[in-house]
Coordinates of C-alpha atoms in Angstrom, one line a residue:
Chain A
X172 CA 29.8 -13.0 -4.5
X173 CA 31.5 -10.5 -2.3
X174 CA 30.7 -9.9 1.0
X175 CA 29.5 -6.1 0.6
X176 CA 27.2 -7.2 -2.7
X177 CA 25.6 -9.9 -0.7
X178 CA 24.9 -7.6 2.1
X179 CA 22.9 -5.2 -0.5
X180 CA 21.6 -7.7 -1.7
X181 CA 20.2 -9.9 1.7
X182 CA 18.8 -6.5 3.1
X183 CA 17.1 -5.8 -0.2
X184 CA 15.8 -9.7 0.5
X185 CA 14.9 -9.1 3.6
X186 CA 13.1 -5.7 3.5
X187 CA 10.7 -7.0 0.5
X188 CA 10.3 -10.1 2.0
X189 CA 8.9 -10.0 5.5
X190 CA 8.0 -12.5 7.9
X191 CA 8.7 -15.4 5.4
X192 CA 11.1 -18.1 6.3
X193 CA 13.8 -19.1 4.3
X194 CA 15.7 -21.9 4.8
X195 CA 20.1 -21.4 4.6
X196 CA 20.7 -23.5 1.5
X197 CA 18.4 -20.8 -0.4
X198 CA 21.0 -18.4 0.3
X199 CA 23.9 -20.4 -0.3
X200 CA 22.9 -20.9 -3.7
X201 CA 21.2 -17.3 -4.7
X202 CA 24.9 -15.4 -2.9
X203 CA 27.4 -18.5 -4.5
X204 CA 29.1 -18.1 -0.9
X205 CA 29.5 -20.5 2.4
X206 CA 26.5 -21.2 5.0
X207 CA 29.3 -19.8 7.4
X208 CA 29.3 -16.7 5.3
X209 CA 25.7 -16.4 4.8
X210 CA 25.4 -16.6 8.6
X211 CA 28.0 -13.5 9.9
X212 CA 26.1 -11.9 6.7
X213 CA 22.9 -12.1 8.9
X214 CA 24.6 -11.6 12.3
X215 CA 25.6 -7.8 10.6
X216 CA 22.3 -7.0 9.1
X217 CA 20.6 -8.2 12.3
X218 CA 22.8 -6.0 14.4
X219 CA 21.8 -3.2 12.2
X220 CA 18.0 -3.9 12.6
X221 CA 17.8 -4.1 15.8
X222 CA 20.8 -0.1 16.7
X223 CA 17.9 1.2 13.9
X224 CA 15.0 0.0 15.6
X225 CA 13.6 -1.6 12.4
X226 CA 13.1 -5.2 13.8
X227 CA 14.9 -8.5 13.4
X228 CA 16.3 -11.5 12.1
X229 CA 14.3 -14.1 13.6
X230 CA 17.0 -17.3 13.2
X231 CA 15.9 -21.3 13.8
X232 CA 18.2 -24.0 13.5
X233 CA 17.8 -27.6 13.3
X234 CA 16.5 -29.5 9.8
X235 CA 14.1 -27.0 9.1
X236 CA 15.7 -24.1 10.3
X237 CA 16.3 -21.0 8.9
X238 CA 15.8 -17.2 9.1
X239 CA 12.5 -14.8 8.6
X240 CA 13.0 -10.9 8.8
X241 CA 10.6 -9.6 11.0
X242 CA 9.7 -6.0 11.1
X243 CA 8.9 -4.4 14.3
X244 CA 9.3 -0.6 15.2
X245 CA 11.0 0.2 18.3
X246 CA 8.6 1.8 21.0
X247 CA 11.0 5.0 20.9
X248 CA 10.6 5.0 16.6
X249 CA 6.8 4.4 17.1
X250 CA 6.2 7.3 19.6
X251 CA 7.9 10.0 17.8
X252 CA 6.3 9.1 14.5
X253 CA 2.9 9.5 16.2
X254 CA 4.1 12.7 17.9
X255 CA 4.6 14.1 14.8
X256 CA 1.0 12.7 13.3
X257 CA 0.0 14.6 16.6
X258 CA 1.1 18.0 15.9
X259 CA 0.0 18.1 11.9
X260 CA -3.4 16.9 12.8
X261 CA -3.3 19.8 15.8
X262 CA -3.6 22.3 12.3
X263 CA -7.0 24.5 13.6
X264 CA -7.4 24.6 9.3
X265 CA -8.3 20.7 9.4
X266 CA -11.7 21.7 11.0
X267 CA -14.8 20.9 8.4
X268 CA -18.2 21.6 8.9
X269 CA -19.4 19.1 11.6
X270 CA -16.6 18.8 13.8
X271 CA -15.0 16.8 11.6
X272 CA -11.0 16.7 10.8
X273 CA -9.3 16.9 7.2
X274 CA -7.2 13.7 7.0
X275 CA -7.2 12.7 3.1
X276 CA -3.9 14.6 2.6
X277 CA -2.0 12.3 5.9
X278 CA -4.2 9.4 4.3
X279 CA -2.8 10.4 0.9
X280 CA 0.9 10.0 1.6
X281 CA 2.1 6.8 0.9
X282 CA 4.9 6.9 3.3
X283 CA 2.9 8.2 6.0
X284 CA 0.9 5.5 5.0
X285 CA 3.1 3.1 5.4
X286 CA 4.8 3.9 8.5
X287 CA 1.2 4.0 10.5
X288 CA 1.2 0.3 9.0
X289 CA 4.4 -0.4 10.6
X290 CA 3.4 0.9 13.6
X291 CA 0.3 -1.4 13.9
X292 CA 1.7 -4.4 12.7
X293 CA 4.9 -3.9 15.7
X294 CA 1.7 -4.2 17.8
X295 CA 0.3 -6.5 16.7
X296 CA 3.5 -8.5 15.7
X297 CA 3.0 -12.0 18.4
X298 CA -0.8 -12.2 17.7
X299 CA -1.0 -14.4 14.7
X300 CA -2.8 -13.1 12.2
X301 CA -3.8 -14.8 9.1
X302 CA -6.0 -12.0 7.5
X303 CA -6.6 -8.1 7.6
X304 CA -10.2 -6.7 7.6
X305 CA -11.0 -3.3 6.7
X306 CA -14.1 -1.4 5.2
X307 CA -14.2 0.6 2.0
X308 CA -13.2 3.7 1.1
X309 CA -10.8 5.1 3.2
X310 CA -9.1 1.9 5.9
X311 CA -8.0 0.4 2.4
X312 CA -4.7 1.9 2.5
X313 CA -4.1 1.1 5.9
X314 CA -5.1 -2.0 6.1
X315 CA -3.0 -2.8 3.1
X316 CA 0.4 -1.1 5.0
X317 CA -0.2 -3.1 8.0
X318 CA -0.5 -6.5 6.0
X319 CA 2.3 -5.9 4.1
X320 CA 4.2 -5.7 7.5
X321 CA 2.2 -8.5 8.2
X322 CA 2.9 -10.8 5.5
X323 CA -0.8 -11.6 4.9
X324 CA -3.6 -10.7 2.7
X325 CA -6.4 -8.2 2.9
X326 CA -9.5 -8.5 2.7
X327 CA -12.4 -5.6 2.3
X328 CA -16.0 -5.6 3.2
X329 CA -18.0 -3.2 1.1
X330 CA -21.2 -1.4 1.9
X331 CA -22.7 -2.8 -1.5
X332 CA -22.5 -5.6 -2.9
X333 CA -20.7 -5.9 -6.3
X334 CA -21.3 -8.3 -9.1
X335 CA -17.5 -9.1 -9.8
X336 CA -16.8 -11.0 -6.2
X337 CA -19.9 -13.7 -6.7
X338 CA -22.1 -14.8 -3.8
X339 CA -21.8 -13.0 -0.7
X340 CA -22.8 -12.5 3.0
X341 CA -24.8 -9.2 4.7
X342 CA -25.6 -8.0 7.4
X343 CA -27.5 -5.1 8.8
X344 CA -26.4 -3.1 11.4
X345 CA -26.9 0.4 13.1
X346 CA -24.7 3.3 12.6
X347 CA -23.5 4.7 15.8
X348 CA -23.2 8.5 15.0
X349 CA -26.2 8.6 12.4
X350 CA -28.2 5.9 13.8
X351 CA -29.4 4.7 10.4
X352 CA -29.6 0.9 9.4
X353 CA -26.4 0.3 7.2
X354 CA -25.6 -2.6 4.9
X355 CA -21.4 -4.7 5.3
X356 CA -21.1 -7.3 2.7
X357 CA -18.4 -10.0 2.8
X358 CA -17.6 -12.0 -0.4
X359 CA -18.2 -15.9 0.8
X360 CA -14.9 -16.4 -1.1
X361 CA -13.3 -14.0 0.3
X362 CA -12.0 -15.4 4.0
X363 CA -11.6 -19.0 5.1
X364 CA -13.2 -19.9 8.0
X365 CA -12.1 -19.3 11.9
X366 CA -9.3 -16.7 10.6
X367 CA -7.5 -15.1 13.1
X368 CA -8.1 -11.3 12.0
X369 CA -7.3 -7.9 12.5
X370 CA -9.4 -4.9 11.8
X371 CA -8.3 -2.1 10.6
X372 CA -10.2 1.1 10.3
X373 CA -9.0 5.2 9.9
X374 CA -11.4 6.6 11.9
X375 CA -13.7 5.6 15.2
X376 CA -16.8 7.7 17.1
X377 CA -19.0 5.3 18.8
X378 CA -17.8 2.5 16.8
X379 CA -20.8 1.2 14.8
X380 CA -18.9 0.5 12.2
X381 CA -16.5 -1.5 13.7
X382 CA -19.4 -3.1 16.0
X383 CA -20.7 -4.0 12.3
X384 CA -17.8 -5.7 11.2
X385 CA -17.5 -7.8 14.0
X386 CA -21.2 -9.3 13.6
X387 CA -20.1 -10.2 10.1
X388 CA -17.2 -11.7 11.0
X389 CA -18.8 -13.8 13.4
X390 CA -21.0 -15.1 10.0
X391 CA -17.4 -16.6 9.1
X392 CA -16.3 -17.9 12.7
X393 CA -13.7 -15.8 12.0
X394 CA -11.4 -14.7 15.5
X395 CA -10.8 -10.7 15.7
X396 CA -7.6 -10.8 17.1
X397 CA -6.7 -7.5 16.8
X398 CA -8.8 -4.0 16.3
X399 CA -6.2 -0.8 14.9
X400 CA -7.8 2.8 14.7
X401 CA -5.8 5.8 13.3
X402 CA -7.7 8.0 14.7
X403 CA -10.1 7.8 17.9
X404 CA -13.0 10.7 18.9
X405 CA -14.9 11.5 21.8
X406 CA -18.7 11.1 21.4
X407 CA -20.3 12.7 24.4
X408 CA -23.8 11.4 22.7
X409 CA -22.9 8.0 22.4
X410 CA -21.6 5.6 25.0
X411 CA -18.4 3.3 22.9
X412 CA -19.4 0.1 22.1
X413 CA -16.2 -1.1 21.6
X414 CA -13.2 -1.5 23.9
X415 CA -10.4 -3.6 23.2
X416 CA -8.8 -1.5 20.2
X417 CA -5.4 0.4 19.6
X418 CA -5.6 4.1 18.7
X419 CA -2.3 5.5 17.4
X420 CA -4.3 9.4 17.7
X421 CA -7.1 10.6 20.2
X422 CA -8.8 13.8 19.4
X423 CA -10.1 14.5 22.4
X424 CA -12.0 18.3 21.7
X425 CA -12.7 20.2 18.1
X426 CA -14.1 23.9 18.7
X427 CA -15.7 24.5 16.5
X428 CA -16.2 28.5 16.6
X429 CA -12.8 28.9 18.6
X430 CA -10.9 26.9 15.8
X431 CA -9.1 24.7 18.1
X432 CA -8.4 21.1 18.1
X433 CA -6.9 19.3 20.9
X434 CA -5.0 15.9 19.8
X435 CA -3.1 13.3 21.9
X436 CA -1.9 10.1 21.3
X437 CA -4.3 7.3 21.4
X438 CA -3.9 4.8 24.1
X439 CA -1.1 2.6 22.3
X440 CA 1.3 4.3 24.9
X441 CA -1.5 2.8 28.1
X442 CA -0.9 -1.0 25.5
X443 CA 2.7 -1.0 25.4
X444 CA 3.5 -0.4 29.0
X445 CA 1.5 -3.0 29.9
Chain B
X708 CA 30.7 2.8 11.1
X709 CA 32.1 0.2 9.4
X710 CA 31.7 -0.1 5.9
X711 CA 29.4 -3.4 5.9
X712 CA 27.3 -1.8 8.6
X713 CA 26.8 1.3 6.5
X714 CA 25.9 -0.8 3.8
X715 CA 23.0 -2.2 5.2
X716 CA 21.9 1.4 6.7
X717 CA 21.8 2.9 2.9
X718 CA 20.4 0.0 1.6
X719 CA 17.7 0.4 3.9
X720 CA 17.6 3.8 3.4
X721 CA 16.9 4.3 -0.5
X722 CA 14.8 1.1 -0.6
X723 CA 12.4 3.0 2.1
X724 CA 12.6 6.3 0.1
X725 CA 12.4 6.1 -3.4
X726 CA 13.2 9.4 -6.1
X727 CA 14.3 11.3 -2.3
X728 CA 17.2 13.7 -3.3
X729 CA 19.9 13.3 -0.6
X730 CA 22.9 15.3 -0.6
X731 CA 26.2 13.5 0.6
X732 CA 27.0 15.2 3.5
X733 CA 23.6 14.0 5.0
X734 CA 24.9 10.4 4.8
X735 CA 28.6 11.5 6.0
X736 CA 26.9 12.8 9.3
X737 CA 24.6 9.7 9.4
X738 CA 27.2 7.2 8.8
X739 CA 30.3 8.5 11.0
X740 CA 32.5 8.6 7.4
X741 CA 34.3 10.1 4.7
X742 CA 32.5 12.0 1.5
X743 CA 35.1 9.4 -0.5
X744 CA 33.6 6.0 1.6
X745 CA 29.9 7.2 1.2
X746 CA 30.7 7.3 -2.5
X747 CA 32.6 4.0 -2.7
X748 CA 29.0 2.5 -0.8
X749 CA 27.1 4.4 -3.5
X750 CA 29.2 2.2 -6.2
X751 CA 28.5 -1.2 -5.0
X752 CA 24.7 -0.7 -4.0
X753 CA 24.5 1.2 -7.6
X754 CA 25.6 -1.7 -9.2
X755 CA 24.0 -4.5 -7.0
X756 CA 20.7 -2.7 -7.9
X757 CA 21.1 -3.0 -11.1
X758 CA 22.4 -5.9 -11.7
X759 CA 19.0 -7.4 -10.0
X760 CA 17.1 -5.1 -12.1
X761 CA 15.5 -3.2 -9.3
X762 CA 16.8 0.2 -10.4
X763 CA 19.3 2.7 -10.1
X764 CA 20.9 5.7 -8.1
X765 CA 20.6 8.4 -10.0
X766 CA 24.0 10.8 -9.0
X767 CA 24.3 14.4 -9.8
X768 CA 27.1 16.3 -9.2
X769 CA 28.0 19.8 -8.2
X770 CA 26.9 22.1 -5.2
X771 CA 23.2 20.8 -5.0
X772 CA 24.2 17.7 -6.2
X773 CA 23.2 14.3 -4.3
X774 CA 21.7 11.1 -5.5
X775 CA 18.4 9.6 -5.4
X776 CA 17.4 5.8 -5.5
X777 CA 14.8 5.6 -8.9
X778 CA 13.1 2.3 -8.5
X779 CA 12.8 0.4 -12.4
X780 CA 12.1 -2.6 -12.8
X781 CA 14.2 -4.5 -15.6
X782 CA 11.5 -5.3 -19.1
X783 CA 12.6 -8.8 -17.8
X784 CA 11.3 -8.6 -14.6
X785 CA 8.3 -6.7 -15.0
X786 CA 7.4 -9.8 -18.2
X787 CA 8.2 -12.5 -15.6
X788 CA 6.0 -10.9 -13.7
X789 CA 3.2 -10.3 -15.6
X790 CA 3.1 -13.8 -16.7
X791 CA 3.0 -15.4 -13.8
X792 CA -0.1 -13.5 -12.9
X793 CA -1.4 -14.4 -16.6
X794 CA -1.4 -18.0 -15.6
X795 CA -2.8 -17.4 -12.6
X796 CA -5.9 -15.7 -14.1
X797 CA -6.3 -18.1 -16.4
X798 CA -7.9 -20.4 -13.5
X799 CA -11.4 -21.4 -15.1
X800 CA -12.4 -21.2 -11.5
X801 CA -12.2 -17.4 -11.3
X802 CA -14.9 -17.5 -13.7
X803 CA -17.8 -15.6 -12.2
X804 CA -21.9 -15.1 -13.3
X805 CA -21.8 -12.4 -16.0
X806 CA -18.6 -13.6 -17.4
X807 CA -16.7 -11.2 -15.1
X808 CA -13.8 -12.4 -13.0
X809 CA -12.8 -13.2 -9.8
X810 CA -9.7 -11.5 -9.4
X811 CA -9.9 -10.5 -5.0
X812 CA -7.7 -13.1 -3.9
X813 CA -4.6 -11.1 -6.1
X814 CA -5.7 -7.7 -5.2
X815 CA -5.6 -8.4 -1.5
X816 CA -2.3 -9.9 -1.3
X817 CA 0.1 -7.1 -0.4
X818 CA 2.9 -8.4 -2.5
X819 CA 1.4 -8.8 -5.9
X820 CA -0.1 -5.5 -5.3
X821 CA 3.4 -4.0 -4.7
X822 CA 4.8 -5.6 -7.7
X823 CA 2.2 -4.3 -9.7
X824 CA 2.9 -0.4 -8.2
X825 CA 6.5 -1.2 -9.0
X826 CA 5.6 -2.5 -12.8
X827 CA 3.8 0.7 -13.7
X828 CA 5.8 3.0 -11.8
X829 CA 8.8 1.5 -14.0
X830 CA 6.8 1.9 -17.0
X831 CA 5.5 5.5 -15.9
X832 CA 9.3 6.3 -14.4
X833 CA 10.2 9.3 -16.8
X834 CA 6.7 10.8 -17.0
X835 CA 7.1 13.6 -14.4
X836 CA 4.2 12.3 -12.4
X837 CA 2.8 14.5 -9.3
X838 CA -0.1 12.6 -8.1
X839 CA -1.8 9.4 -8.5
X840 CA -5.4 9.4 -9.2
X841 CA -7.5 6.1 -8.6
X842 CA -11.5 6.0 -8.3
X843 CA -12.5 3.5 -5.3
X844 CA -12.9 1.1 -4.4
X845 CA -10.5 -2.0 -5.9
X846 CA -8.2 0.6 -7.9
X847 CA -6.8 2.3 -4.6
X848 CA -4.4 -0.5 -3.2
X849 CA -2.7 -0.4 -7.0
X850 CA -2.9 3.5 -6.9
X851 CA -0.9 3.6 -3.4
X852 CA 1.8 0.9 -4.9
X853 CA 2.3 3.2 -7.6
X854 CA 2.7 6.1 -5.8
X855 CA 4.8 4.7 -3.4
X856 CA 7.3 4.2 -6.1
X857 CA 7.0 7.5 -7.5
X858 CA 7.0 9.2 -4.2
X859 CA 3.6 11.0 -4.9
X860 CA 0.3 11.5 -3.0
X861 CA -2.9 9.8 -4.0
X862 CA -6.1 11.2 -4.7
X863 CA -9.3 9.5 -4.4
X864 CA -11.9 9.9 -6.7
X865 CA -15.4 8.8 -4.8
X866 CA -18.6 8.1 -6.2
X867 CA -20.8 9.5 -3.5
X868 CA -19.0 12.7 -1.9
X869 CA -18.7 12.7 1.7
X870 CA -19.1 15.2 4.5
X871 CA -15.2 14.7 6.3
X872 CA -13.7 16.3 3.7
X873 CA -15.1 19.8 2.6
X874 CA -16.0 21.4 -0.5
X875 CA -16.0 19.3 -3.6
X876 CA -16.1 19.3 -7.4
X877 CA -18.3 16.9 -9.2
X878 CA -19.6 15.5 -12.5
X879 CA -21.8 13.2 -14.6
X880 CA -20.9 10.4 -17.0
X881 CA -22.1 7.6 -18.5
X882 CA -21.0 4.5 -17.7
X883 CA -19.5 2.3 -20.9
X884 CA -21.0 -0.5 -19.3
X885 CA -24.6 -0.1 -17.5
X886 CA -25.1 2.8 -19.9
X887 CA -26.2 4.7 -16.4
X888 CA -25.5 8.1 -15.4
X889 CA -23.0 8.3 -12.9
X890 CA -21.6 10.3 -10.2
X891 CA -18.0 11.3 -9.8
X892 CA -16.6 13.6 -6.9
X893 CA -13.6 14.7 -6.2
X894 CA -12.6 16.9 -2.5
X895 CA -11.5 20.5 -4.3
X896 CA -8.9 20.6 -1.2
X897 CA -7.2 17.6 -2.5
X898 CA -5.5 18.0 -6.0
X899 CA -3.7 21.1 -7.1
X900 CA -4.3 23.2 -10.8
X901 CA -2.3 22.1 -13.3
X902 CA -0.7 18.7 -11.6
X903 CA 0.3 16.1 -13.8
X904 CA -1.5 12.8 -13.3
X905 CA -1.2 9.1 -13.6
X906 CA -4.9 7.0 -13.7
X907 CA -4.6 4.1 -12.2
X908 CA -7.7 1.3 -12.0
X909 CA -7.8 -2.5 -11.8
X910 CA -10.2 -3.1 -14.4
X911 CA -11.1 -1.4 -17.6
X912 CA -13.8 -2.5 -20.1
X913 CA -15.3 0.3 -22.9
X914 CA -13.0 2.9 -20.5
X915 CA -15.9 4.8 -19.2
X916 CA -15.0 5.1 -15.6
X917 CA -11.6 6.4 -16.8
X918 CA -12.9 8.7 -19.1
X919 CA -15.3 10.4 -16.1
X920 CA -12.0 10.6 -14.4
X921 CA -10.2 12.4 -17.1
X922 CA -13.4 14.8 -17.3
X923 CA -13.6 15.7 -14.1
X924 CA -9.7 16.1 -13.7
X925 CA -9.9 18.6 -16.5
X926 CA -12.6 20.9 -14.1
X927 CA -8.7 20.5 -12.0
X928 CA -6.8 21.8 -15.0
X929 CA -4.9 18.5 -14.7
X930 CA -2.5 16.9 -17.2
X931 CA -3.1 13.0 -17.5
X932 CA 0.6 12.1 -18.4
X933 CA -0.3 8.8 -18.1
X934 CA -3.2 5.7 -17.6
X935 CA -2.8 2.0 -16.4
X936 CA -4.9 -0.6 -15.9
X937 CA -4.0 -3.9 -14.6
X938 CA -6.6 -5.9 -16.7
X939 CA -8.3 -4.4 -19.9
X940 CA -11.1 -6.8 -21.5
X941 CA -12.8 -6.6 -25.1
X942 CA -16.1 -5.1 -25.3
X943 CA -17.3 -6.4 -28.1
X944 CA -20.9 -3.7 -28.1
X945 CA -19.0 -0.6 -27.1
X946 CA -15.9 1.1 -29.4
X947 CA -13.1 1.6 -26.2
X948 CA -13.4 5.3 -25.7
X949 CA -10.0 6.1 -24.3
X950 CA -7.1 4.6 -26.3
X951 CA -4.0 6.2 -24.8
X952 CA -3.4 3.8 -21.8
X953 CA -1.1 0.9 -20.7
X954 CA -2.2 -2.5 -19.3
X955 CA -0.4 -5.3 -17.9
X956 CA -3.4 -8.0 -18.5
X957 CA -5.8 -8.5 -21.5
X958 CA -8.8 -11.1 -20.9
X959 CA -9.2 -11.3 -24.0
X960 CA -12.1 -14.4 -24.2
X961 CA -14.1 -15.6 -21.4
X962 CA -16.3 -19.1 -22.4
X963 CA -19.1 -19.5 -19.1
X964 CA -20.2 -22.5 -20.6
X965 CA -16.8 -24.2 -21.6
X966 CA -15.8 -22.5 -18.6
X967 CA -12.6 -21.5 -20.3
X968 CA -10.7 -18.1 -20.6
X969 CA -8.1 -16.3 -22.8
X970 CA -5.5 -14.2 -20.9
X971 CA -2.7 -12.6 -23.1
X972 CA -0.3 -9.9 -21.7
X973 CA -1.7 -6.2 -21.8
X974 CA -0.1 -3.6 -24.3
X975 CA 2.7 -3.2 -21.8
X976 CA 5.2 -5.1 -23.8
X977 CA 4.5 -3.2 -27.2
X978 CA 5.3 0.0 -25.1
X979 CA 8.2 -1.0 -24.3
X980 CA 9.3 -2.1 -27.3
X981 CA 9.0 1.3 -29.1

């Protein structure tokens, strides 16, 4: 094959195939070239990644050597993609009764979607994660674009139990903004245990929720690794019960009668600088 | 740019933005080139593409003219696909109480998911689509793969509305099933009149839930252009109430006590073949 097919082809490889390591002989076969050829192949493509700020080519050698394409956003490609989150969410016609902020149409893009996943999973990139946790309805997406980044599965804990994912385990626990006793359920099938995991959720007040899935992971010895929030709030009410999270988005005031909203990144800019 | 360099860059670029008109001079600025090399790189990714079955570029000519990456799967490749997953849910293990089947472990891995969006959007490619409409909460990682190929929102259908996100339409239906009245909302903010619609769900039995769907997207003035289900099973007490669908899956005998199960291909391949 010539070198320009096998370059569209390798980057096609690559870009649906992240984080998994492939040895050099695979490549010699699928391109018909030289392992010489495959490697200034990769050398380009790599070089490319890493002006566009899409990640890299993560290159072992020795018997079982071999290359895995991982996916990272640059810190420059992640903050101007949140700057523009910022500003759309800053839309004084989001405001719903409540105090709360439209989101489904953000949540609805696929793209959007998938470039919050990106985000999160350059994050978390070095922290090992075997699984991704999220709750029903509206984390699904989210947690499915960060996994994907990831190269692991997802796994979702429901408020009710359903008949199709056979025994199970609950717990109660109290909702932070509405102080009501609320149900998680976690298929026993579902997660092996002492995962490493990362939670991922659109959405956090006082963090009940997130408080909740915790206490049922702990039911699986599972290790939360790794907590991502879209989208954090202030609750003046409620002191936050968790701390060790990333928020891409903060929104720090909604008035209400005024129609303002005041958003600002979340504190992945504080992480990153670290 | 060099022209392997630029390769890699477009590559990139129509694999992360599917059915996205560009017109040439965008890529002329982006890639430092000539109108004459940009099409020459057009040629060879055009053809790579299609010989792996992955798709096309579609190129139009003229002063609006541009191209635009559709993502279709080859019949081959979709088939391969789909029987590998047959075999896979033909595992006696995945038998669960109630004769229903354990299918979490597939629908929470990223990939399969993906390939499943990219088997439907194929089969869905020509249908005009403007929005994917799932119901949660298993259908909406399959609803965002689809979409994602079809560069569409998605809409979620919920079965208890909820206060972050305004003013909603709902209805009643019976469930094919349980024979229960159920509840279907939908946000009124979130789908337009008159946009034309793919369902998309993971399971389908006597079709009830997917014929509430197509009720209460009619309250919407909506067109469903098109419904798939990943697996469709035999109800042997109810007639199937909705008949224009495609599925990639048919369970089409589950024995509890023999602990054995029938999985054929959906109607997908008799599509096809019209």
């Amino acid at each position: 094959m010539k070198r320009s097919n096998r370059l569209v082809t390798l980057t096609n490889f690559f870009l649906e195939n992240p984080r998994e390591h492939v040895q050099l002989p695979y490549f010699v076969r699928l391109l018909q070239t030289t392992k010489a050829s495959v490697s200034e192949d990769m050398d380009i493509i790599d070089a490319v990644f890493q002006q566009e700020g899409l990640g890299y080519l993560n290159r072992t050698t020795g018997a079982a050597g071999g290359v895995k394409f991982i996916p990272e956003f640059s810190q420059k490609k992640s903050f101007q993609f949140i700057e523009k989150l910022r500003q759309k969410l800053e839309d004084p016609s989001r405001i719903l009764p409540g105090g709360y902020l439209y989101m489904s149409d953000l949540l609805g893009n696929p793209k959007t979607v998938k470039e919050i996943g990106r985000v999160f999973a350059s994050v978390f990139s070095k922290s090992h994660i075997d699984v991704v946790v999220t709750v029903a309805t509206k984390g699904i997406p989210l947690a499915y674009a960060v996994a994907s980044f990831l190269d692991v599965p997802v796994v979702i804990v429901r408020r009710d139990p359903k008949v199709t994912e056979g025994s199970s385990v609950s717990i109660n626990y109290v909702s932070g903004s509405s102080r009501k006793i609320q149900t998680m359920v976690l298929p026993k099938r579902s997660l092996q245990e002492g995962a490493n995991v990362c939670i991922i959720d659109d959405f956090m007040k006082a963090g009940g929720t997130i408080t909740g899935m915790v206490s049922l992971l702990e039911e699986f010895n599972a290790n939360v690794k790794a907590i991502g929030v879209l989208a954090e709030a202030d609750d003046e009410e409620e002191e936050r019960v968790v701390d060790n999270y990333t928020s891409l988005i903060k929104i720090s005031h909604v008035d209400i009668k005024g129609k303002k909203i005041e958003v600002q990144a979340g504190n992945i800019g504080e992480k990153s600088s670290e």
